[in-house]
Every structure is written in structure tokens, then in C-alpha cells.
Amino acid sequence: MKKLVVLSIFLSALFFLSACGGDKEESEEKVEDEIWESIQESGEIVVGTAGTLYPASYYPEGSDELTGYNVEVFREIAERLGVDIKFETMAYDSMLSALQSGRVDIIQAGPREASREKFAFSEPVKYSFSTMIVRADDLSGIHTLEDLKGKKAGGAATTVYSDIARKYGAEVVTYGNVTNDAYLRDVHNGQTDVVINDYYLQSLAIQAFPEFNITLHPDLRFHPTTNNVVMQKEATVLLEKINEIIADMKEDGTLTEISKEFFGGLDVSKETEEEVIEIEGIE
């Protein structure tokens, strides 16, 4: 009888501890699910994007319908998540603060050491490298990266491209959320000397302005990059779901299809085979 009482007490204690453990796990899961649960409850995911960068995120001439590679990738992700999508257009420099404040749920950006500490990054949806737009007649006097010293480089204040310009001694001339023609026109007319940015974006952007005296630098390819979906660090469930969707989109060819539509038949969802210069000290 005594043994039965002891056993009963033991089982009761075990049940109590198990229940407490279950509550803890449920509590932790609830914290992890908070962002995803909010998206589910609203039935909508809010996305921060530029709206001014062809062909990643832009409004076609005469249209109020946002499109571009980034935009259509976001739309596909939202559809596979089973939620509606809302876009908030903003300057690149504002995106991480908008994400941190909860104004938006996701953006697209490349991972950097400082941002990795604060935000979660998905698997890449785009692979690329950096190049520069210069004046066509003299390459703006730039033949090596070291020749950036003393030049004026147009760009946003907080991008890796501006970090590269500063590393080699260029003065960065910053812009707000302006369209590509503002950057390119300034190189053309000598207000600036160079724009450092993503190879695929720049190669298409200059095609839209054949009247400008600008070209992609024929020799300089540097700093391999990726573009990833970014969200708050606590959005672990959302991150897992988006990574699964990205893997599916790569496997079923959706990313390739979207890429070819916006990048002149090229597939940015696969790593480049170009020889690209690594820059020490730049993330």
C-alpha cells in the first residue's frame, strides 16, 4: 500500500513537471510565432521596397502597378504563404529601421555582419557582384579600384557599394529615393564620376538611357553579393516557411522564370561563374 502511495506521488509529480515543461515549450513557441501569428491574423504581409530601381522594384512608365524582380518574388512568396501582400515604398536607407520598428514585415537586402546581429536572412534569392557605371569616353579616369581615390561616387549612404567607394578614397554623393536616371545623368554631366552597384541592375539600367555618355566598366568586377529576404530576428517560424518556399521556387524553376523576365533572359538565382575580385574588409 505504501509503495502504491509513493508511486502515485511520483507519477503525480512527473505529470506536473511534464505539464510545466509543456507550458514552457508552448510559451517559447508562442514567442517564436508572434510575428507569423500577426501576419496570419491580419491575412497580410507588409513589404518594404524601393519602387524606383529598375528592374528590381519599379513602376513601368504610365502605370501605377509596382513590379520588378524583387516585387514578383515577394508576390510569389506571399501567395505560397497564403496571405495578401501590401507594399510600402521607401528609400533603401529607411528599410532596416522600418523593419526593426515593425512598420514592415520583410524586405530584400544583402547580409552584413552588423545587420546579421539584428535581423534574420533567408537563403539567397539572387546572386550577383558589383561593377561601376562610368563615363564612356574616358571611363571617368578609373582603370583600377585604386583610381576611385578623389572621385565622386553617387549612391545611398548606408550601402555596401558606398562602403567600397569610401574604402578606396572616393567621396560619396548621397541621394534620396530617386530613380535611376538621377544617378546616371550626374555621371553623364560630370556632377559625379561613378556609380557602384549591382552588375545586373546596372547593365539593364544604362540600356534605358542610350543618350547618356555612360557605360559599364569593361574590366572591373568585384565583391560577390547575394540578395536575401530579411525579417526580424524573432521571426523564426516565418524564416523557416520562407526558406522552404525559396527552395521550392528554385526547384520548380519559378525563380529562374521570374529572373529571365526581368534580367534579359539571365538567371540571377544561380551563382555567377564570372571571375570576381574579393575586397578585403568589405562584408
PDB file of C-alpha atoms in Angstrom:
ATOM      1  CA  MET A   1       0.000   0.000   0.000  1.00  0.00           C
ATOM      2  CA  LYS A   2       2.867   2.344   0.965  1.00  0.00           C
ATOM      3  CA  LYS A   3       4.561   1.575  -2.342  1.00  0.00           C
ATOM      4  CA  LEU A   4       1.386   2.447  -4.200  1.00  0.00           C
ATOM      5  CA  VAL A   5       1.158   5.810  -2.425  1.00  0.00           C
ATOM      6  CA  VAL A   6       4.808   6.628  -3.210  1.00  0.00           C
ATOM      7  CA  LEU A   7       4.298   5.582  -6.823  1.00  0.00           C
ATOM      8  CA  SER A   8       1.159   7.699  -7.036  1.00  0.00           C
ATOM      9  CA  ILE A   9       3.008  10.742  -5.648  1.00  0.00           C
ATOM     10  CA  PHE A  10       5.892  10.152  -8.090  1.00  0.00           C
ATOM     11  CA  LEU A  11       3.569   9.889 -11.084  1.00  0.00           C
ATOM     12  CA  SER A  12       1.696  12.999  -9.988  1.00  0.00           C
ATOM     13  CA  ALA A  13       4.972  14.927  -9.693  1.00  0.00           C
ATOM     14  CA  LEU A  14       6.107  13.612 -13.061  1.00  0.00           C
ATOM     15  CA  PHE A  15       2.812  14.662 -14.641  1.00  0.00           C
ATOM     16  CA  PHE A  16       3.117  18.111 -13.033  1.00  0.00           C
ATOM     17  CA  LEU A  17       6.693  18.599 -14.298  1.00  0.00           C
ATOM     18  CA  SER A  18       5.706  17.395 -17.748  1.00  0.00           C
ATOM     19  CA  ALA A  19       2.807  19.801 -17.795  1.00  0.00           C
ATOM     20  CA  CYS A  20       5.093  22.661 -16.729  1.00  0.00           C
ATOM     21  CA  GLY A  21       7.587  21.697 -19.403  1.00  0.00           C
ATOM     22  CA  GLY A  22       4.796  21.635 -21.954  1.00  0.00           C
ATOM     23  CA  ASP A  23       3.652  25.082 -20.870  1.00  0.00           C
ATOM     24  CA  LYS A  24       7.219  26.377 -21.232  1.00  0.00           C
ATOM     25  CA  GLU A  25       7.550  24.893 -24.712  1.00  0.00           C
ATOM     26  CA  GLU A  26       4.183  26.340 -25.698  1.00  0.00           C
ATOM     27  CA  SER A  27       5.229  29.716 -24.283  1.00  0.00           C
ATOM     28  CA  GLU A  28       8.518  29.677 -26.221  1.00  0.00           C
ATOM     29  CA  GLU A  29       6.697  28.613 -29.374  1.00  0.00           C
ATOM     30  CA  LYS A  30       4.187  31.416 -28.849  1.00  0.00           C
ATOM     31  CA  VAL A  31       7.031  33.957 -28.649  1.00  0.00           C
ATOM     32  CA  GLU A  32       8.615  32.491 -31.788  1.00  0.00           C
ATOM     33  CA  ASP A  33       5.264  32.532 -33.562  1.00  0.00           C
ATOM     34  CA  GLU A  34       4.302  36.085 -32.615  1.00  0.00           C
ATOM     35  CA  ILE A  35       5.281  37.737 -35.915  1.00  0.00           C
ATOM     36  CA  TRP A  36       3.925  34.915 -38.054  1.00  0.00           C
ATOM     37  CA  GLU A  37       0.745  34.794 -35.978  1.00  0.00           C
ATOM     38  CA  SER A  38       0.270  38.529 -36.514  1.00  0.00           C
ATOM     39  CA  ILE A  39       0.612  38.049 -40.276  1.00  0.00           C
ATOM     40  CA  GLN A  40      -1.864  35.181 -40.178  1.00  0.00           C
ATOM     41  CA  GLU A  41      -4.365  37.161 -38.124  1.00  0.00           C
ATOM     42  CA  SER A  42      -4.235  40.151 -40.470  1.00  0.00           C
ATOM     43  CA  GLY A  43      -4.081  37.916 -43.542  1.00  0.00           C
ATOM     44  CA  GLU A  44      -1.463  40.289 -44.960  1.00  0.00           C
ATOM     45  CA  ILE A  45       2.312  40.595 -45.150  1.00  0.00           C
ATOM     46  CA  VAL A  46       3.779  44.114 -45.439  1.00  0.00           C
ATOM     47  CA  VAL A  47       6.846  44.528 -47.634  1.00  0.00           C
ATOM     48  CA  GLY A  48       9.325  47.397 -47.789  1.00  0.00           C
ATOM     49  CA  THR A  49      10.695  48.088 -51.272  1.00  0.00           C
ATOM     50  CA  ALA A  50      12.200  50.983 -53.250  1.00  0.00           C
ATOM     51  CA  GLY A  51       9.760  51.312 -56.133  1.00  0.00           C
ATOM     52  CA  THR A  52      12.376  53.328 -58.033  1.00  0.00           C
ATOM     53  CA  LEU A  53      15.010  50.760 -59.041  1.00  0.00           C
ATOM     54  CA  TYR A  54      14.609  49.141 -62.432  1.00  0.00           C
ATOM     55  CA  PRO A  55      14.386  46.159 -62.852  1.00  0.00           C
ATOM     56  CA  ALA A  56      14.190  45.156 -59.186  1.00  0.00           C
ATOM     57  CA  SER A  57      11.333  47.326 -57.919  1.00  0.00           C
ATOM     58  CA  TYR A  58       9.738  49.995 -60.098  1.00  0.00           C
ATOM     59  CA  TYR A  59       6.618  51.427 -61.705  1.00  0.00           C
ATOM     60  CA  PRO A  60       6.561  50.985 -65.505  1.00  0.00           C
ATOM     61  CA  GLU A  61       6.038  54.227 -67.372  1.00  0.00           C
ATOM     62  CA  GLY A  62       2.371  55.170 -67.383  1.00  0.00           C
ATOM     63  CA  SER A  63       1.446  52.508 -64.815  1.00  0.00           C
ATOM     64  CA  ASP A  64       0.654  52.618 -61.105  1.00  0.00           C
ATOM     65  CA  GLU A  65       1.260  48.864 -60.744  1.00  0.00           C
ATOM     66  CA  LEU A  66       4.527  48.081 -58.926  1.00  0.00           C
ATOM     67  CA  THR A  67       6.616  45.317 -60.489  1.00  0.00           C
ATOM     68  CA  GLY A  68      10.201  44.067 -60.840  1.00  0.00           C
ATOM     69  CA  TYR A  69      12.206  41.023 -59.828  1.00  0.00           C
ATOM     70  CA  ASN A  70      12.097  41.731 -56.081  1.00  0.00           C
ATOM     71  CA  VAL A  71       8.415  42.606 -56.239  1.00  0.00           C
ATOM     72  CA  GLU A  72       7.353  39.478 -58.126  1.00  0.00           C
ATOM     73  CA  VAL A  73       9.448  37.247 -55.861  1.00  0.00           C
ATOM     74  CA  PHE A  74       7.667  38.831 -52.879  1.00  0.00           C
ATOM     75  CA  ARG A  75       4.290  38.277 -54.543  1.00  0.00           C
ATOM     76  CA  GLU A  76       5.056  34.603 -55.130  1.00  0.00           C
ATOM     77  CA  ILE A  77       6.202  34.157 -51.528  1.00  0.00           C
ATOM     78  CA  ALA A  78       3.014  35.795 -50.208  1.00  0.00           C
ATOM     79  CA  GLU A  79       0.850  33.619 -52.433  1.00  0.00           C
ATOM     80  CA  ARG A  80       2.563  30.458 -51.191  1.00  0.00           C
ATOM     81  CA  LEU A  81       2.226  31.670 -47.605  1.00  0.00           C
ATOM     82  CA  GLY A  82      -1.493  32.081 -48.271  1.00  0.00           C
ATOM     83  CA  VAL A  83      -1.663  35.771 -47.374  1.00  0.00           C
ATOM     84  CA  ASP A  84      -2.261  39.064 -49.183  1.00  0.00           C
ATOM     85  CA  ILE A  85       0.631  41.452 -49.798  1.00  0.00           C
ATOM     86  CA  LYS A  86       0.983  45.184 -49.182  1.00  0.00           C
ATOM     87  CA  PHE A  87       3.968  47.196 -50.440  1.00  0.00           C
ATOM     88  CA  GLU A  88       5.427  50.225 -48.664  1.00  0.00           C
ATOM     89  CA  THR A  89       7.819  52.161 -50.920  1.00  0.00           C
ATOM     90  CA  MET A  90      10.769  53.839 -49.215  1.00  0.00           C
ATOM     91  CA  ALA A  91      14.435  54.752 -49.628  1.00  0.00           C
ATOM     92  CA  TYR A  92      16.895  51.920 -49.060  1.00  0.00           C
ATOM     93  CA  ASP A  93      18.386  53.719 -46.053  1.00  0.00           C
ATOM     94  CA  SER A  94      14.961  53.610 -44.347  1.00  0.00           C
ATOM     95  CA  MET A  95      14.239  49.916 -44.871  1.00  0.00           C
ATOM     96  CA  LEU A  96      16.091  48.360 -41.937  1.00  0.00           C
ATOM     97  CA  SER A  97      14.671  50.884 -39.461  1.00  0.00           C
ATOM     98  CA  ALA A  98      11.173  50.263 -40.876  1.00  0.00           C
ATOM     99  CA  LEU A  99      11.733  46.531 -40.409  1.00  0.00           C
ATOM    100  CA  GLN A 100      13.055  46.976 -36.888  1.00  0.00           C
ATOM    101  CA  SER A 101      10.110  49.166 -35.886  1.00  0.00           C
ATOM    102  CA  GLY A 102       7.582  46.667 -37.267  1.00  0.00           C
ATOM    103  CA  ARG A 103       6.304  49.036 -39.934  1.00  0.00           C
ATOM    104  CA  VAL A 104       7.086  46.310 -42.489  1.00  0.00           C
ATOM    105  CA  ASP A 105       7.438  42.549 -42.096  1.00  0.00           C
ATOM    106  CA  ILE A 106      10.066  41.790 -44.754  1.00  0.00           C
ATOM    107  CA  ILE A 107      12.457  43.497 -47.165  1.00  0.00           C
ATOM    108  CA  GLN A 108      15.182  42.326 -49.546  1.00  0.00           C
ATOM    109  CA  ALA A 109      18.837  43.124 -48.822  1.00  0.00           C
ATOM    110  CA  GLY A 110      22.262  41.532 -48.656  1.00  0.00           C
ATOM    111  CA  PRO A 111      23.528  40.272 -45.286  1.00  0.00           C
ATOM    112  CA  ARG A 112      26.235  42.194 -43.456  1.00  0.00           C
ATOM    113  CA  GLU A 113      27.842  41.455 -40.098  1.00  0.00           C
ATOM    114  CA  ALA A 114      26.105  44.289 -38.240  1.00  0.00           C
ATOM    115  CA  SER A 115      22.697  43.529 -39.729  1.00  0.00           C
ATOM    116  CA  ARG A 116      23.037  39.775 -39.135  1.00  0.00           C
ATOM    117  CA  GLU A 117      23.134  40.504 -35.405  1.00  0.00           C
ATOM    118  CA  LYS A 118      19.772  42.287 -35.560  1.00  0.00           C
ATOM    119  CA  PHE A 119      17.876  40.595 -38.387  1.00  0.00           C
ATOM    120  CA  ALA A 120      17.240  37.158 -39.890  1.00  0.00           C
ATOM    121  CA  PHE A 121      18.214  36.462 -43.509  1.00  0.00           C
ATOM    122  CA  SER A 122      16.720  33.831 -45.776  1.00  0.00           C
ATOM    123  CA  GLU A 123      18.586  31.753 -48.320  1.00  0.00           C
ATOM    124  CA  PRO A 124      19.613  33.910 -51.327  1.00  0.00           C
ATOM    125  CA  VAL A 125      17.048  34.719 -53.998  1.00  0.00           C
ATOM    126  CA  LYS A 126      19.674  36.468 -56.129  1.00  0.00           C
ATOM    127  CA  TYR A 127      23.426  36.105 -56.687  1.00  0.00           C
ATOM    128  CA  SER A 128      25.471  38.872 -58.243  1.00  0.00           C
ATOM    129  CA  PHE A 129      28.596  41.004 -57.984  1.00  0.00           C
ATOM    130  CA  SER A 130      29.420  44.678 -58.096  1.00  0.00           C
ATOM    131  CA  THR A 131      30.558  46.823 -61.007  1.00  0.00           C
ATOM    132  CA  MET A 132      30.551  50.516 -61.842  1.00  0.00           C
ATOM    133  CA  ILE A 133      28.986  52.886 -64.305  1.00  0.00           C
ATOM    134  CA  VAL A 134      31.489  55.428 -65.634  1.00  0.00           C
ATOM    135  CA  ARG A 135      31.647  57.918 -68.499  1.00  0.00           C
ATOM    136  CA  ALA A 136      32.004  56.111 -71.796  1.00  0.00           C
ATOM    137  CA  ASP A 137      34.624  58.349 -73.383  1.00  0.00           C
ATOM    138  CA  ASP A 138      37.304  58.074 -70.665  1.00  0.00           C
ATOM    139  CA  LEU A 139      35.977  55.568 -68.099  1.00  0.00           C
ATOM    140  CA  SER A 140      35.938  58.578 -65.725  1.00  0.00           C
ATOM    141  CA  GLY A 141      39.693  58.112 -65.389  1.00  0.00           C
ATOM    142  CA  ILE A 142      39.148  54.848 -63.487  1.00  0.00           C
ATOM    143  CA  HIS A 143      41.158  51.808 -64.561  1.00  0.00           C
ATOM    144  CA  THR A 144      41.648  50.099 -61.197  1.00  0.00           C
ATOM    145  CA  LEU A 145      39.773  50.238 -57.905  1.00  0.00           C
ATOM    146  CA  GLU A 146      42.570  52.391 -56.527  1.00  0.00           C
ATOM    147  CA  ASP A 147      41.700  55.046 -59.119  1.00  0.00           C
ATOM    148  CA  LEU A 148      38.500  55.755 -57.159  1.00  0.00           C
ATOM    149  CA  LYS A 149      40.562  57.990 -54.870  1.00  0.00           C
ATOM    150  CA  GLY A 150      39.366  61.567 -55.185  1.00  0.00           C
ATOM    151  CA  LYS A 151      36.400  60.656 -57.414  1.00  0.00           C
ATOM    152  CA  LYS A 152      32.742  61.397 -56.639  1.00  0.00           C
ATOM    153  CA  ALA A 153      30.548  58.313 -56.324  1.00  0.00           C
ATOM    154  CA  GLY A 154      26.767  58.583 -56.385  1.00  0.00           C
ATOM    155  CA  GLY A 155      24.916  56.300 -54.003  1.00  0.00           C
ATOM    156  CA  ALA A 156      22.885  55.782 -50.844  1.00  0.00           C
ATOM    157  CA  ALA A 157      24.645  56.476 -47.554  1.00  0.00           C
ATOM    158  CA  THR A 158      24.473  53.031 -45.945  1.00  0.00           C
ATOM    159  CA  THR A 159      25.013  50.563 -48.797  1.00  0.00           C
ATOM    160  CA  VAL A 160      27.983  48.268 -49.247  1.00  0.00           C
ATOM    161  CA  TYR A 161      28.574  49.988 -52.588  1.00  0.00           C
ATOM    162  CA  SER A 162      29.187  53.299 -50.829  1.00  0.00           C
ATOM    163  CA  ASP A 163      31.460  51.499 -48.356  1.00  0.00           C
ATOM    164  CA  ILE A 164      33.533  50.253 -51.299  1.00  0.00           C
ATOM    165  CA  ALA A 165      33.754  53.776 -52.711  1.00  0.00           C
ATOM    166  CA  ARG A 166      34.885  55.177 -49.355  1.00  0.00           C
ATOM    167  CA  LYS A 167      37.403  52.362 -48.841  1.00  0.00           C
ATOM    168  CA  TYR A 168      39.207  53.459 -51.995  1.00  0.00           C
ATOM    169  CA  GLY A 169      39.038  57.153 -51.181  1.00  0.00           C
ATOM    170  CA  ALA A 170      36.024  58.337 -53.177  1.00  0.00           C
ATOM    171  CA  GLU A 171      33.614  60.984 -51.916  1.00  0.00           C
ATOM    172  CA  VAL A 172      30.096  59.558 -51.705  1.00  0.00           C
ATOM    173  CA  VAL A 173      27.369  61.861 -53.007  1.00  0.00           C
ATOM    174  CA  THR A 174      24.114  60.665 -51.422  1.00  0.00           C
ATOM    175  CA  TYR A 175      20.601  60.732 -52.857  1.00  0.00           C
ATOM    176  CA  GLY A 176      17.106  60.201 -51.523  1.00  0.00           C
ATOM    177  CA  ASN A 177      14.719  57.673 -53.021  1.00  0.00           C
ATOM    178  CA  VAL A 178      15.300  58.865 -56.600  1.00  0.00           C
ATOM    179  CA  THR A 179      15.021  56.952 -59.875  1.00  0.00           C
ATOM    180  CA  ASN A 180      17.978  55.596 -61.826  1.00  0.00           C
ATOM    181  CA  ASP A 181      18.108  58.491 -64.267  1.00  0.00           C
ATOM    182  CA  ALA A 182      19.189  60.905 -61.496  1.00  0.00           C
ATOM    183  CA  TYR A 183      22.272  58.820 -60.720  1.00  0.00           C
ATOM    184  CA  LEU A 184      23.133  58.188 -64.356  1.00  0.00           C
ATOM    185  CA  ARG A 185      22.585  61.749 -65.550  1.00  0.00           C
ATOM    186  CA  ASP A 186      25.009  63.041 -62.916  1.00  0.00           C
ATOM    187  CA  VAL A 187      27.750  60.711 -64.180  1.00  0.00           C
ATOM    188  CA  HIS A 188      26.949  61.793 -67.752  1.00  0.00           C
ATOM    189  CA  ASN A 189      27.194  65.516 -66.973  1.00  0.00           C
ATOM    190  CA  GLY A 190      30.199  65.264 -64.647  1.00  0.00           C
ATOM    191  CA  GLN A 191      28.425  66.035 -61.356  1.00  0.00           C
ATOM    192  CA  THR A 192      29.704  62.641 -60.212  1.00  0.00           C
ATOM    193  CA  ASP A 193      32.232  60.231 -61.722  1.00  0.00           C
ATOM    194  CA  VAL A 194      30.921  56.784 -60.936  1.00  0.00           C
ATOM    195  CA  VAL A 195      28.031  54.738 -59.592  1.00  0.00           C
ATOM    196  CA  ILE A 196      28.968  51.459 -57.928  1.00  0.00           C
ATOM    197  CA  ASN A 197      26.135  48.965 -57.722  1.00  0.00           C
ATOM    198  CA  ASP A 198      24.851  45.534 -58.675  1.00  0.00           C
ATOM    199  CA  TYR A 199      26.025  44.289 -62.094  1.00  0.00           C
ATOM    200  CA  TYR A 200      22.635  43.040 -63.310  1.00  0.00           C
ATOM    201  CA  LEU A 201      20.753  46.147 -62.206  1.00  0.00           C
ATOM    202  CA  GLN A 202      23.268  48.490 -63.792  1.00  0.00           C
ATOM    203  CA  SER A 203      23.621  46.574 -67.048  1.00  0.00           C
ATOM    204  CA  LEU A 204      19.891  46.950 -67.655  1.00  0.00           C
ATOM    205  CA  ALA A 205      19.549  50.466 -66.259  1.00  0.00           C
ATOM    206  CA  ILE A 206      22.000  52.019 -68.734  1.00  0.00           C
ATOM    207  CA  GLN A 207      20.137  50.463 -71.665  1.00  0.00           C
ATOM    208  CA  ALA A 208      17.228  52.756 -70.856  1.00  0.00           C
ATOM    209  CA  PHE A 209      19.379  55.868 -71.412  1.00  0.00           C
ATOM    210  CA  PRO A 210      21.330  55.415 -74.664  1.00  0.00           C
ATOM    211  CA  GLU A 211      21.669  59.193 -74.984  1.00  0.00           C
ATOM    212  CA  PHE A 212      23.894  59.374 -71.882  1.00  0.00           C
ATOM    213  CA  ASN A 213      27.696  59.210 -72.167  1.00  0.00           C
ATOM    214  CA  ILE A 214      27.930  56.252 -69.775  1.00  0.00           C
ATOM    215  CA  THR A 215      28.998  52.621 -69.848  1.00  0.00           C
ATOM    216  CA  LEU A 216      29.621  49.669 -67.566  1.00  0.00           C
ATOM    217  CA  HIS A 217      33.296  49.442 -66.743  1.00  0.00           C
ATOM    218  CA  PRO A 218      34.638  46.737 -69.095  1.00  0.00           C
ATOM    219  CA  ASP A 219      37.278  45.330 -66.736  1.00  0.00           C
ATOM    220  CA  LEU A 220      36.221  45.717 -63.111  1.00  0.00           C
ATOM    221  CA  ARG A 221      34.054  43.042 -61.466  1.00  0.00           C
ATOM    222  CA  PHE A 222      34.298  42.847 -57.706  1.00  0.00           C
ATOM    223  CA  HIS A 223      32.618  41.967 -54.408  1.00  0.00           C
ATOM    224  CA  PRO A 224      30.276  38.995 -54.940  1.00  0.00           C
ATOM    225  CA  THR A 225      26.897  39.602 -53.323  1.00  0.00           C
ATOM    226  CA  THR A 226      23.584  37.967 -52.540  1.00  0.00           C
ATOM    227  CA  ASN A 227      20.100  39.357 -52.105  1.00  0.00           C
ATOM    228  CA  ASN A 228      18.008  37.748 -49.374  1.00  0.00           C
ATOM    229  CA  VAL A 229      14.622  38.163 -47.755  1.00  0.00           C
ATOM    230  CA  VAL A 230      15.148  39.921 -44.412  1.00  0.00           C
ATOM    231  CA  MET A 231      12.912  39.910 -41.350  1.00  0.00           C
ATOM    232  CA  GLN A 232      13.105  40.489 -37.606  1.00  0.00           C
ATOM    233  CA  LYS A 233      15.407  38.151 -35.694  1.00  0.00           C
ATOM    234  CA  GLU A 234      12.489  36.759 -33.689  1.00  0.00           C
ATOM    235  CA  ALA A 235      10.588  35.687 -36.828  1.00  0.00           C
ATOM    236  CA  THR A 236      11.913  32.138 -36.699  1.00  0.00           C
ATOM    237  CA  VAL A 237       8.759  30.466 -37.977  1.00  0.00           C
ATOM    238  CA  LEU A 238       8.381  32.980 -40.815  1.00  0.00           C
ATOM    239  CA  LEU A 239      12.052  32.450 -41.730  1.00  0.00           C
ATOM    240  CA  GLU A 240      11.584  28.683 -41.857  1.00  0.00           C
ATOM    241  CA  LYS A 241       8.498  28.995 -44.039  1.00  0.00           C
ATOM    242  CA  ILE A 242      10.159  31.453 -46.434  1.00  0.00           C
ATOM    243  CA  ASN A 243      13.279  29.288 -46.742  1.00  0.00           C
ATOM    244  CA  GLU A 244      11.082  26.311 -47.642  1.00  0.00           C
ATOM    245  CA  ILE A 245       9.292  28.415 -50.269  1.00  0.00           C
ATOM    246  CA  ILE A 246      12.576  29.679 -51.751  1.00  0.00           C
ATOM    247  CA  ALA A 247      13.876  26.100 -52.007  1.00  0.00           C
ATOM    248  CA  ASP A 248      10.658  25.081 -53.778  1.00  0.00           C
ATOM    249  CA  MET A 249      10.842  28.093 -56.116  1.00  0.00           C
ATOM    250  CA  LYS A 250      14.401  27.148 -57.091  1.00  0.00           C
ATOM    251  CA  GLU A 251      13.481  23.509 -57.612  1.00  0.00           C
ATOM    252  CA  ASP A 252      10.347  24.146 -59.670  1.00  0.00           C
ATOM    253  CA  GLY A 253      12.020  26.868 -61.770  1.00  0.00           C
ATOM    254  CA  THR A 254       9.882  29.790 -60.581  1.00  0.00           C
ATOM    255  CA  LEU A 255      12.860  31.940 -59.564  1.00  0.00           C
ATOM    256  CA  THR A 256      14.562  31.266 -62.893  1.00  0.00           C
ATOM    257  CA  GLU A 257      11.390  32.213 -64.749  1.00  0.00           C
ATOM    258  CA  ILE A 258      10.965  35.498 -62.846  1.00  0.00           C
ATOM    259  CA  SER A 259      14.652  36.310 -63.287  1.00  0.00           C
ATOM    260  CA  LYS A 260      14.618  35.802 -67.048  1.00  0.00           C
ATOM    261  CA  GLU A 261      11.596  38.058 -67.329  1.00  0.00           C
ATOM    262  CA  PHE A 262      13.351  40.997 -65.680  1.00  0.00           C
ATOM    263  CA  PHE A 263      17.038  40.424 -66.396  1.00  0.00           C
ATOM    264  CA  GLY A 264      17.050  39.948 -70.137  1.00  0.00           C
ATOM    265  CA  GLY A 265      16.956  36.153 -70.081  1.00  0.00           C
ATOM    266  CA  LEU A 266      19.666  35.811 -67.399  1.00  0.00           C
ATOM    267  CA  ASP A 267      19.235  33.650 -64.316  1.00  0.00           C
ATOM    268  CA  VAL A 268      20.249  35.555 -61.179  1.00  0.00           C
ATOM    269  CA  SER A 269      19.010  32.757 -58.916  1.00  0.00           C
ATOM    270  CA  LYS A 270      22.253  30.846 -59.608  1.00  0.00           C
ATOM    271  CA  GLU A 271      25.780  31.835 -58.606  1.00  0.00           C
ATOM    272  CA  THR A 272      27.827  33.579 -61.287  1.00  0.00           C
ATOM    273  CA  GLU A 273      30.756  31.861 -62.983  1.00  0.00           C
ATOM    274  CA  GLU A 274      32.468  35.218 -63.641  1.00  0.00           C
ATOM    275  CA  GLU A 275      35.874  35.869 -62.058  1.00  0.00           C
ATOM    276  CA  VAL A 276      35.128  38.396 -59.330  1.00  0.00           C
ATOM    277  CA  ILE A 277      37.614  40.357 -57.168  1.00  0.00           C
ATOM    278  CA  GLU A 278      37.179  39.900 -53.428  1.00  0.00           C
ATOM    279  CA  ILE A 279      37.662  43.113 -51.445  1.00  0.00           C
ATOM    280  CA  GLU A 280      39.272  42.656 -48.051  1.00  0.00           C
ATOM    281  CA  GLY A 281      37.455  44.375 -45.217  1.00  0.00           C
ATOM    282  CA  ILE A 282      34.164  44.712 -47.079  1.00  0.00           C
ATOM    283  CA  GLU A 283      31.335  42.412 -45.982  1.00  0.00           C
TER     284      GLU A 283
END
